[in-house]
């Protein structure tokens, strides 16, 4: 990106939005097609859960490599490589013939998303230092919007193309467009990485583990809802297209909340009241799914979406708020996501087990209601006055 080019910031913002749009469709698109995929591949409930669990595990595991990737490879090259993986993984789904091949493409896609999520926040903090909140809101909104796009378009494309393969392979197109735009707009990598910190420097801080726990418990709710909301309502008589539309409503609500809440909260150093508001919305949503699922499904989806999307965006901003140096703040964000996504990968599988044992998803929704209560208590400890003391780090020379 050339500093004297007045169009460069707008082009970079567009790239951030399009890159983020590609980070969730491959997860959100599975639920509406679960019955068709299971029938053709032989995957049962727990096997289908792997299509969410495996990408989330990789998002977690490889996020820990984010600081090292950025130091050794550079943010630009890492993001471009990750977008190539997203395009390739989506394209390969056209040729999958069994469940394990499909899980393999899920792993490839999860790896691509993991690298982007680990590296892009530090680019945002570096390139937009005075507008971190709104730009992270845009990033989060487009990420959630990608989930809406995947949930809505996937069953339609599958119906038009005559197979679930067609419903999944279209995602290679926006990934390729993002790759081209990112190559055009991302700033060149600097030759040095002064002040680089080892992962262990962060992991010795209890605050990092606290942020991981909060992020993981909340995003476990997201991964479960994306995996099982559509099948849940299909069990109540909804069609694949209708349940996919319900998932799209949830993801759209996520996107709107992720965009608006960081803007509303930008003048407040203490983000906790806004976080608690999003947690209250999640609690209402999960309680409603457990107790009154048929009363107002669209309203429950909107509540859950607003709570999950707003909390996701604000959690990323809180992590970046802890440190002023973009590289260090980005590393903290990557590690929070790393531990968080490892934790968030498990609930869809747990819900599948509970569904098999009880014959209902009710126990799973109540489990997430309990997780929301735990996070509400944990966030009491994350006050702005504690940031400096909690994250006092000593960089090593490189």
C-alpha positions as a Python dict, from the first residue, in 0.01 Angstrom:
ca = {
    (1, 'X'): (0, 0, 0),
    (2, 'X'): (141, 338, -98),
    (3, 'X'): (98, 613, 165),
    (4, 'X'): (47, 888, -94),
    (5, 'X'): (-235, 706, -268),
    (6, 'X'): (-559, 848, -126),
    (7, 'X'): (-755, 543, -241),
    (8, 'X'): (-529, 303, -53),
    (9, 'X'): (-712, 311, 285),
    (10, 'X'): (-1048, 252, 116),
    (11, 'X'): (-902, -32, -89),
    (12, 'X'): (-752, -188, 223),
    (13, 'X'): (-1084, -158, 407),
    (14, 'X'): (-1255, -331, 117),
    (15, 'X'): (-994, -607, 131),
    (16, 'X'): (-1043, -649, 507),
    (17, 'X'): (-1418, -683, 450),
    (18, 'X'): (-1388, -933, 165),
    (19, 'X'): (-1125, -1142, 344),
    (20, 'X'): (-1345, -1159, 656),
    (21, 'X'): (-1643, -1260, 444),
    (22, 'X'): (-1464, -1587, 360),
    (23, 'X'): (-1398, -1704, 716),
    (24, 'X'): (-1738, -1860, 802),
    (25, 'X'): (-1942, -1973, 495),
    (26, 'X'): (-1773, -2314, 490),
    (27, 'X'): (-1891, -2374, 848),
    (28, 'X'): (-2238, -2216, 831),
    (29, 'X'): (-2319, -2385, 499),
    (30, 'X'): (-2301, -2739, 640),
    (31, 'X'): (-2607, -2730, 869),
    (32, 'X'): (-2875, -2673, 603),
    (33, 'X'): (-2731, -2961, 393),
    (34, 'X'): (-2662, -3194, 686),
    (35, 'X'): (-2931, -3447, 591),
    (36, 'X'): (-2815, -3474, 228),
    (37, 'X'): (-2447, -3490, 321),
    (38, 'X'): (-2509, -3752, 588),
    (39, 'X'): (-2713, -3966, 351),
    (40, 'X'): (-2453, -3958, 72),
    (41, 'X'): (-2138, -3988, 283),
    (42, 'X'): (-2259, -4207, 568),
    (43, 'X'): (-2165, -3950, 833),
    (44, 'X'): (-2377, -3973, 1147),
    (45, 'X'): (-2443, -3693, 1395),
    (46, 'X'): (-2099, -3716, 1554),
    (47, 'X'): (-1935, -3745, 1212),
    (48, 'X'): (-2121, -3435, 1092),
    (49, 'X'): (-2004, -3257, 1406),
    (50, 'X'): (-1644, -3310, 1285),
    (51, 'X'): (-1713, -3071, 996),
    (52, 'X'): (-1739, -2796, 1257),
    (53, 'X'): (-1508, -2940, 1523),
    (54, 'X'): (-1205, -2993, 1296),
    (55, 'X'): (-1194, -2636, 1154),
    (56, 'X'): (-1245, -2489, 1500),
    (57, 'X'): (-967, -2704, 1645),
    (58, 'X'): (-733, -2586, 1370),
    (59, 'X'): (-839, -2225, 1421),
    (60, 'X'): (-731, -2273, 1778),
    (61, 'X'): (-412, -2470, 1730),
    (62, 'X'): (-267, -2259, 1450),
    (63, 'X'): (-358, -1930, 1614),
    (64, 'X'): (-81, -2006, 1863),
    (65, 'X'): (159, -1990, 1570),
    (66, 'X'): (29, -1646, 1471),
    (67, 'X'): (305, -1440, 1637),
    (68, 'X'): (573, -1670, 1492),
    (69, 'X'): (412, -1667, 1146),
    (70, 'X'): (403, -1290, 1142),
    (71, 'X'): (763, -1265, 1256),
    (72, 'X'): (904, -1525, 1016),
    (73, 'X'): (674, -1505, 715),
    (74, 'X'): (521, -1159, 736),
    (75, 'X'): (153, -1069, 766),
    (76, 'X'): (99, -1012, 394),
    (77, 'X'): (246, -1343, 278),
    (78, 'X'): (70, -1535, 556),
    (79, 'X'): (-271, -1390, 465),
    (80, 'X'): (-224, -1452, 92),
    (81, 'X'): (-122, -1814, 158),
    (82, 'X'): (-425, -1859, 384),
    (83, 'X'): (-664, -1724, 118),
    (84, 'X'): (-514, -1967, -133),
    (85, 'X'): (-596, -2252, 110),
    (86, 'X'): (-955, -2126, 146),
    (87, 'X'): (-1003, -2117, -230),
    (88, 'X'): (-843, -2458, -280),
    (89, 'X'): (-1031, -2624, 4),
    (90, 'X'): (-1365, -2503, -131),
    (91, 'X'): (-1281, -2616, -484),
    (92, 'X'): (-1182, -2964, -367),
    (93, 'X'): (-1528, -3014, -217),
    (94, 'X'): (-1659, -3058, -570),
    (95, 'X'): (-1464, -3385, -589),
    (96, 'X'): (-1527, -3536, -243),
    (97, 'X'): (-1693, -3875, -249),
    (98, 'X'): (-1693, -3979, 118),
    (99, 'X'): (-1711, -3837, 465),
    (100, 'X'): (-1341, -3846, 544),
    (101, 'X'): (-1252, -3656, 229),
    (102, 'X'): (-1505, -3392, 331),
    (103, 'X'): (-1349, -3374, 678),
    (104, 'X'): (-1011, -3331, 507),
    (105, 'X'): (-1135, -3028, 313),
    (106, 'X'): (-1279, -2892, 639),
    (107, 'X'): (-929, -2917, 787),
    (108, 'X'): (-779, -2727, 493),
    (109, 'X'): (-1041, -2454, 523),
    (110, 'X'): (-998, -2433, 898),
    (111, 'X'): (-624, -2389, 855),
    (112, 'X'): (-675, -2102, 611),
    (113, 'X'): (-924, -1928, 839),
    (114, 'X'): (-694, -1982, 1139),
    (115, 'X'): (-402, -1800, 979),
    (116, 'X'): (-615, -1502, 872),
    (117, 'X'): (-772, -1469, 1216),
    (118, 'X'): (-432, -1487, 1382),
    (119, 'X'): (-264, -1223, 1166),
    (120, 'X'): (-522, -976, 1031),
    (121, 'X'): (-609, -800, 1364),
    (122, 'X'): (-248, -679, 1400),
    (123, 'X'): (-262, -539, 1046),
    (124, 'X'): (-581, -353, 1137),
    (125, 'X'): (-428, -206, 1455),
    (126, 'X'): (-118, -100, 1262),
    (127, 'X'): (-294, 51, 961),
    (128, 'X'): (-591, 208, 1142),
    (129, 'X'): (-453, 300, 1488),
    (130, 'X'): (-718, 569, 1554),
    (131, 'X'): (-1010, 361, 1432),
    (132, 'X'): (-941, 14, 1571),
    (133, 'X'): (-1292, -29, 1715),
    (134, 'X'): (-1493, 56, 1401),
    (135, 'X'): (-1258, -135, 1168),
    (136, 'X'): (-1264, -441, 1393),
    (137, 'X'): (-1641, -401, 1395),
    (138, 'X'): (-1639, -407, 1014),
    (139, 'X'): (-1413, -714, 1016),
    (140, 'X'): (-1636, -894, 1266),
    (141, 'X'): (-1957, -791, 1086),
    (142, 'X'): (-1832, -921, 753),
    (143, 'X'): (-1711, -1241, 920),
    (144, 'X'): (-2059, -1297, 1060),
    (145, 'X'): (-2214, -1182, 733),
    (146, 'X'): (-2016, -1453, 560),
    (147, 'X'): (-2190, -1701, 786),
    (148, 'X'): (-2527, -1557, 679),
    (149, 'X'): (-2425, -1580, 315),
    (150, 'X'): (-2316, -1942, 357),
    (151, 'X'): (-2634, -2043, 538),
    (152, 'X'): (-2862, -1872, 286),
    (153, 'X'): (-2691, -1942, -45),
    (154, 'X'): (-2575, -2298, 17),
    (155, 'X'): (-2916, -2473, 2),
    (156, 'X'): (-3024, -2256, -292),
    (157, 'X'): (-2709, -2331, -494),
    (158, 'X'): (-2734, -2699, -400),
    (159, 'X'): (-3093, -2711, -526),
    (160, 'X'): (-2999, -2530, -848),
    (161, 'X'): (-2690, -2745, -904),
    (162, 'X'): (-2859, -3071, -816),
    (163, 'X'): (-2620, -3176, -536),
    (164, 'X'): (-2472, -3066, -208),
    (165, 'X'): (-2132, -3055, -381),
    (166, 'X'): (-2251, -2755, -581),
    (167, 'X'): (-2381, -2597, -261),
    (168, 'X'): (-2029, -2599, -114),
    (169, 'X'): (-1796, -2538, -408),
    (170, 'X'): (-1924, -2187, -491),
    (171, 'X'): (-1727, -2058, -189),
    (172, 'X'): (-1407, -2084, -394),
    (173, 'X'): (-1516, -1777, -594),
    (174, 'X'): (-1524, -1515, -313),
    (175, 'X'): (-1203, -1665, -170),
    (176, 'X'): (-1030, -1614, -505),
    (177, 'X'): (-1160, -1257, -531),
    (178, 'X'): (-1032, -1187, -178),
    (179, 'X'): (-692, -1327, -272),
    (180, 'X'): (-666, -1094, -573),
    (181, 'X'): (-778, -787, -378),
    (182, 'X'): (-553, -864, -80),
    (183, 'X'): (-252, -902, -310),
    (184, 'X'): (-334, -558, -449),
    (185, 'X'): (-394, -373, -121),
    (186, 'X'): (-215, -531, 177),
    (187, 'X'): (94, -337, 290),
    (188, 'X'): (432, -487, 214),
    (189, 'X'): (591, -678, 500),
    (190, 'X'): (863, -491, 687),
    (191, 'X'): (1206, -647, 693),
    (192, 'X'): (1235, -663, 1071),
    (193, 'X'): (1014, -745, 1364),
    (194, 'X'): (1153, -546, 1658),
    (195, 'X'): (1011, -626, 1994),
    (196, 'X'): (895, -972, 1897),
    (197, 'X'): (781, -1183, 2191),
    (198, 'X'): (780, -1556, 2237),
    (199, 'X'): (443, -1723, 2288),
    (200, 'X'): (556, -1824, 2635),
    (201, 'X'): (594, -1456, 2729),
    (202, 'X'): (219, -1423, 2693),
    (203, 'X'): (116, -1758, 2832),
    (204, 'X'): (281, -1678, 3164),
    (205, 'X'): (17, -1407, 3214),
    (206, 'X'): (-309, -1525, 3382),
    (207, 'X'): (-496, -1255, 3190),
    (208, 'X'): (-426, -1436, 2862),
    (209, 'X'): (-585, -1753, 2995),
    (210, 'X'): (-883, -1555, 3125),
    (211, 'X'): (-937, -1399, 2782),
    (212, 'X'): (-905, -1742, 2620),
    (213, 'X'): (-1168, -1890, 2853),
    (214, 'X'): (-1418, -1611, 2791),
    (215, 'X'): (-1366, -1616, 2416),
    (216, 'X'): (-1387, -1995, 2399),
    (217, 'X'): (-1702, -2033, 2607),
    (218, 'X'): (-1886, -1769, 2404),
    (219, 'X'): (-1771, -1901, 2067),
    (220, 'X'): (-1860, -2253, 2173),
    (221, 'X'): (-2216, -2121, 2167),
    (222, 'X'): (-2159, -1993, 1815),
    (223, 'X'): (-2013, -2321, 1687),
    (224, 'X'): (-2301, -2520, 1839),
    (225, 'X'): (-2567, -2292, 1695),
    (226, 'X'): (-2409, -2296, 1350),
    (227, 'X'): (-2379, -2674, 1357),
    (228, 'X'): (-2716, -2766, 1505),
    (229, 'X'): (-2972, -2483, 1478),
    (230, 'X'): (-3080, -2589, 1127),
    (231, 'X'): (-3099, -2965, 1210),
    (232, 'X'): (-3277, -2873, 1536),
    (233, 'X'): (-3557, -2700, 1348),
    (234, 'X'): (-3560, -2965, 1076),
    (235, 'X'): (-3653, -3206, 1356),
    (236, 'X'): (-3946, -2970, 1421),
    (237, 'X'): (-4063, -3003, 1060),
    (238, 'X'): (-3872, -2723, 888),
    (239, 'X'): (-3730, -2773, 538),
    (240, 'X'): (-3358, -2741, 458),
    (241, 'X'): (-3414, -2405, 285),
    (242, 'X'): (-3630, -2269, 568),
    (243, 'X'): (-3387, -2376, 840),
    (244, 'X'): (-3102, -2231, 636),
    (245, 'X'): (-3290, -1902, 618),
    (246, 'X'): (-3328, -1910, 996),
    (247, 'X'): (-2952, -1957, 1029),
    (248, 'X'): (-2905, -1667, 788),
    (249, 'X'): (-3127, -1448, 1008),
    (250, 'X'): (-2907, -1535, 1304),
    (251, 'X'): (-2588, -1459, 1112),
    (252, 'X'): (-2729, -1130, 978),
    (253, 'X'): (-2815, -1027, 1332),
    (254, 'X'): (-2460, -1120, 1432),
    (255, 'X'): (-2319, -901, 1157),
    (256, 'X'): (-2532, -599, 1246),
    (257, 'X'): (-2443, -624, 1616),
    (258, 'X'): (-2073, -678, 1537),
    (259, 'X'): (-2075, -362, 1326),
    (260, 'X'): (-2280, -136, 1552),
    (261, 'X'): (-2168, -223, 1905),
    (262, 'X'): (-1798, -136, 1856),
    (263, 'X'): (-1907, 202, 1716),
    (264, 'X'): (-2140, 266, 2011),
    (265, 'X'): (-1873, 155, 2258),
    (266, 'X'): (-1579, 339, 2098),
    (267, 'X'): (-1584, 631, 2345),
    (268, 'X'): (-1594, 403, 2648),
    (269, 'X'): (-1265, 264, 2776),
    (270, 'X'): (-1455, 7, 2982),
    (271, 'X'): (-1623, -231, 2738),
    (272, 'X'): (-1771, -454, 3008),
    (273, 'X'): (-2123, -303, 3024),
    (274, 'X'): (-2155, -364, 2651),
    (275, 'X'): (-2019, -717, 2688),
    (276, 'X'): (-2267, -791, 2966),
    (277, 'X'): (-2548, -668, 2743),
    (278, 'X'): (-2445, -915, 2471),
    (279, 'X'): (-2426, -1195, 2726),
    (280, 'X'): (-2779, -1116, 2846),
    (281, 'X'): (-2904, -1147, 2488),
    (282, 'X'): (-2730, -1485, 2456),
    (283, 'X'): (-2886, -1605, 2780),
    (284, 'X'): (-3234, -1513, 2660),
    (285, 'X'): (-3171, -1684, 2326),
    (286, 'X'): (-3044, -2014, 2466),
    (287, 'X'): (-3319, -2025, 2730),
    (288, 'X'): (-3578, -1970, 2458),
    (289, 'X'): (-3437, -2249, 2238),
    (290, 'X'): (-3447, -2486, 2534),
    (291, 'X'): (-3792, -2395, 2668),
    (292, 'X'): (-4000, -2238, 2390),
    (293, 'X'): (-3837, -2329, 2056),
    (294, 'X'): (-4154, -2305, 1848),
    (295, 'X'): (-4292, -1984, 1997),
    (296, 'X'): (-4086, -1730, 1800),
    (297, 'X'): (-3789, -1893, 1622),
    (298, 'X'): (-3699, -1581, 1425),
    (299, 'X'): (-3695, -1368, 1741),
    (300, 'X'): (-3479, -1625, 1921),
    (301, 'X'): (-3236, -1629, 1628),
    (302, 'X'): (-3212, -1249, 1629),
    (303, 'X'): (-3146, -1242, 2004),
    (304, 'X'): (-2878, -1508, 1983),
    (305, 'X'): (-2719, -1352, 1677),
    (306, 'X'): (-2697, -1007, 1832),
    (307, 'X'): (-2549, -1148, 2151),
    (308, 'X'): (-2294, -1372, 1981),
    (309, 'X'): (-2189, -1123, 1713),
    (310, 'X'): (-2157, -827, 1946),
    (311, 'X'): (-1962, -1028, 2201),
    (312, 'X'): (-1723, -1161, 1935),
    (313, 'X'): (-1636, -813, 1807),
    (314, 'X'): (-1601, -657, 2153),
    (315, 'X'): (-1385, -947, 2274),
    (316, 'X'): (-1137, -887, 1992),
    (317, 'X'): (-1128, -514, 2070),
    (318, 'X'): (-1071, -580, 2442),
    (319, 'X'): (-771, -798, 2355),
    (320, 'X'): (-625, -527, 2129),
    (321, 'X'): (-690, -264, 2399),
    (322, 'X'): (-455, -440, 2638),
    (323, 'X'): (-134, -346, 2451),
    (324, 'X'): (-38, -36, 2252),
    (325, 'X'): (216, -204, 2021),
    (326, 'X'): (30, -345, 1714),
    (327, 'X'): (245, -659, 1688),
    (328, 'X'): (210, -739, 2058),
    (329, 'X'): (-163, -661, 2059),
    (330, 'X'): (-210, -876, 1750),
    (331, 'X'): (-20, -1160, 1914),
    (332, 'X'): (-242, -1138, 2222),
    (333, 'X'): (-551, -1142, 2000),
    (334, 'X'): (-416, -1445, 1812),
    (335, 'X'): (-348, -1638, 2133),
    (336, 'X'): (-688, -1549, 2278),
    (337, 'X'): (-846, -1686, 1962),
    (338, 'X'): (-615, -1988, 1970),
    (339, 'X'): (-712, -2110, 2313),
    (340, 'X'): (-1067, -1990, 2260),
    (341, 'X'): (-1125, -2181, 1938),
    (342, 'X'): (-973, -2498, 2083),
    (343, 'X'): (-1234, -2473, 2357),
    (344, 'X'): (-1508, -2371, 2113),
    (345, 'X'): (-1445, -2674, 1892),
    (346, 'X'): (-1581, -2918, 2151),
    (347, 'X'): (-1944, -2808, 2213),
    (348, 'X'): (-2090, -2918, 1875),
    (349, 'X'): (-1961, -3269, 1943),
    (350, 'X'): (-2084, -3254, 2305),
    (351, 'X'): (-2428, -3146, 2183),
    (352, 'X'): (-2431, -3439, 1939),
    (353, 'X'): (-2354, -3678, 2227),
    (354, 'X'): (-2623, -3519, 2448),
    (355, 'X'): (-2871, -3536, 2161),
    (356, 'X'): (-2795, -3907, 2118),
    (357, 'X'): (-2829, -3974, 2490),
    (358, 'X'): (-3144, -3768, 2558),
    (359, 'X'): (-3317, -3757, 2219),
    (360, 'X'): (-3327, -3378, 2233),
    (361, 'X'): (-3104, -3072, 2194),
    (362, 'X'): (-3255, -2915, 2508),
    (363, 'X'): (-2972, -3026, 2739),
    (364, 'X'): (-2719, -2874, 2499),
    (365, 'X'): (-2890, -2535, 2489),
    (366, 'X'): (-2906, -2535, 2871),
    (367, 'X'): (-2534, -2620, 2881),
    (368, 'X'): (-2462, -2302, 2683),
    (369, 'X'): (-2687, -2104, 2915),
    (370, 'X'): (-2456, -2211, 3197),
    (371, 'X'): (-2149, -2110, 2995),
    (372, 'X'): (-2294, -1761, 2950),
    (373, 'X'): (-2334, -1731, 3327),
    (374, 'X'): (-1969, -1828, 3381),
    (375, 'X'): (-1842, -1573, 3127),
    (376, 'X'): (-2056, -1301, 3285),
    (377, 'X'): (-1874, -1357, 3613),
    (378, 'X'): (-1528, -1382, 3455),
    (379, 'X'): (-1561, -1049, 3273),
    (380, 'X'): (-1587, -870, 3609),
    (381, 'X'): (-1209, -907, 3634),
    (382, 'X'): (-1128, -739, 3301),
    (383, 'X'): (-1128, -370, 3396),
    (384, 'X'): (-928, -118, 3187),
    (385, 'X'): (-727, -12, 3491),
    (386, 'X'): (-585, -365, 3509),
    (387, 'X'): (-460, -384, 3148),
    (388, 'X'): (-109, -250, 3206),
    (389, 'X'): (-46, -454, 3520),
    (390, 'X'): (-188, -772, 3369),
    (391, 'X'): (12, -748, 3044),
    (392, 'X'): (347, -600, 3145),
    (393, 'X'): (574, -762, 2885),
    (394, 'X'): (945, -728, 2812),
    (395, 'X'): (1022, -768, 2441),
    (396, 'X'): (1330, -957, 2336),
    (397, 'X'): (1557, -828, 2059),
    (398, 'X'): (1543, -999, 1721),
}
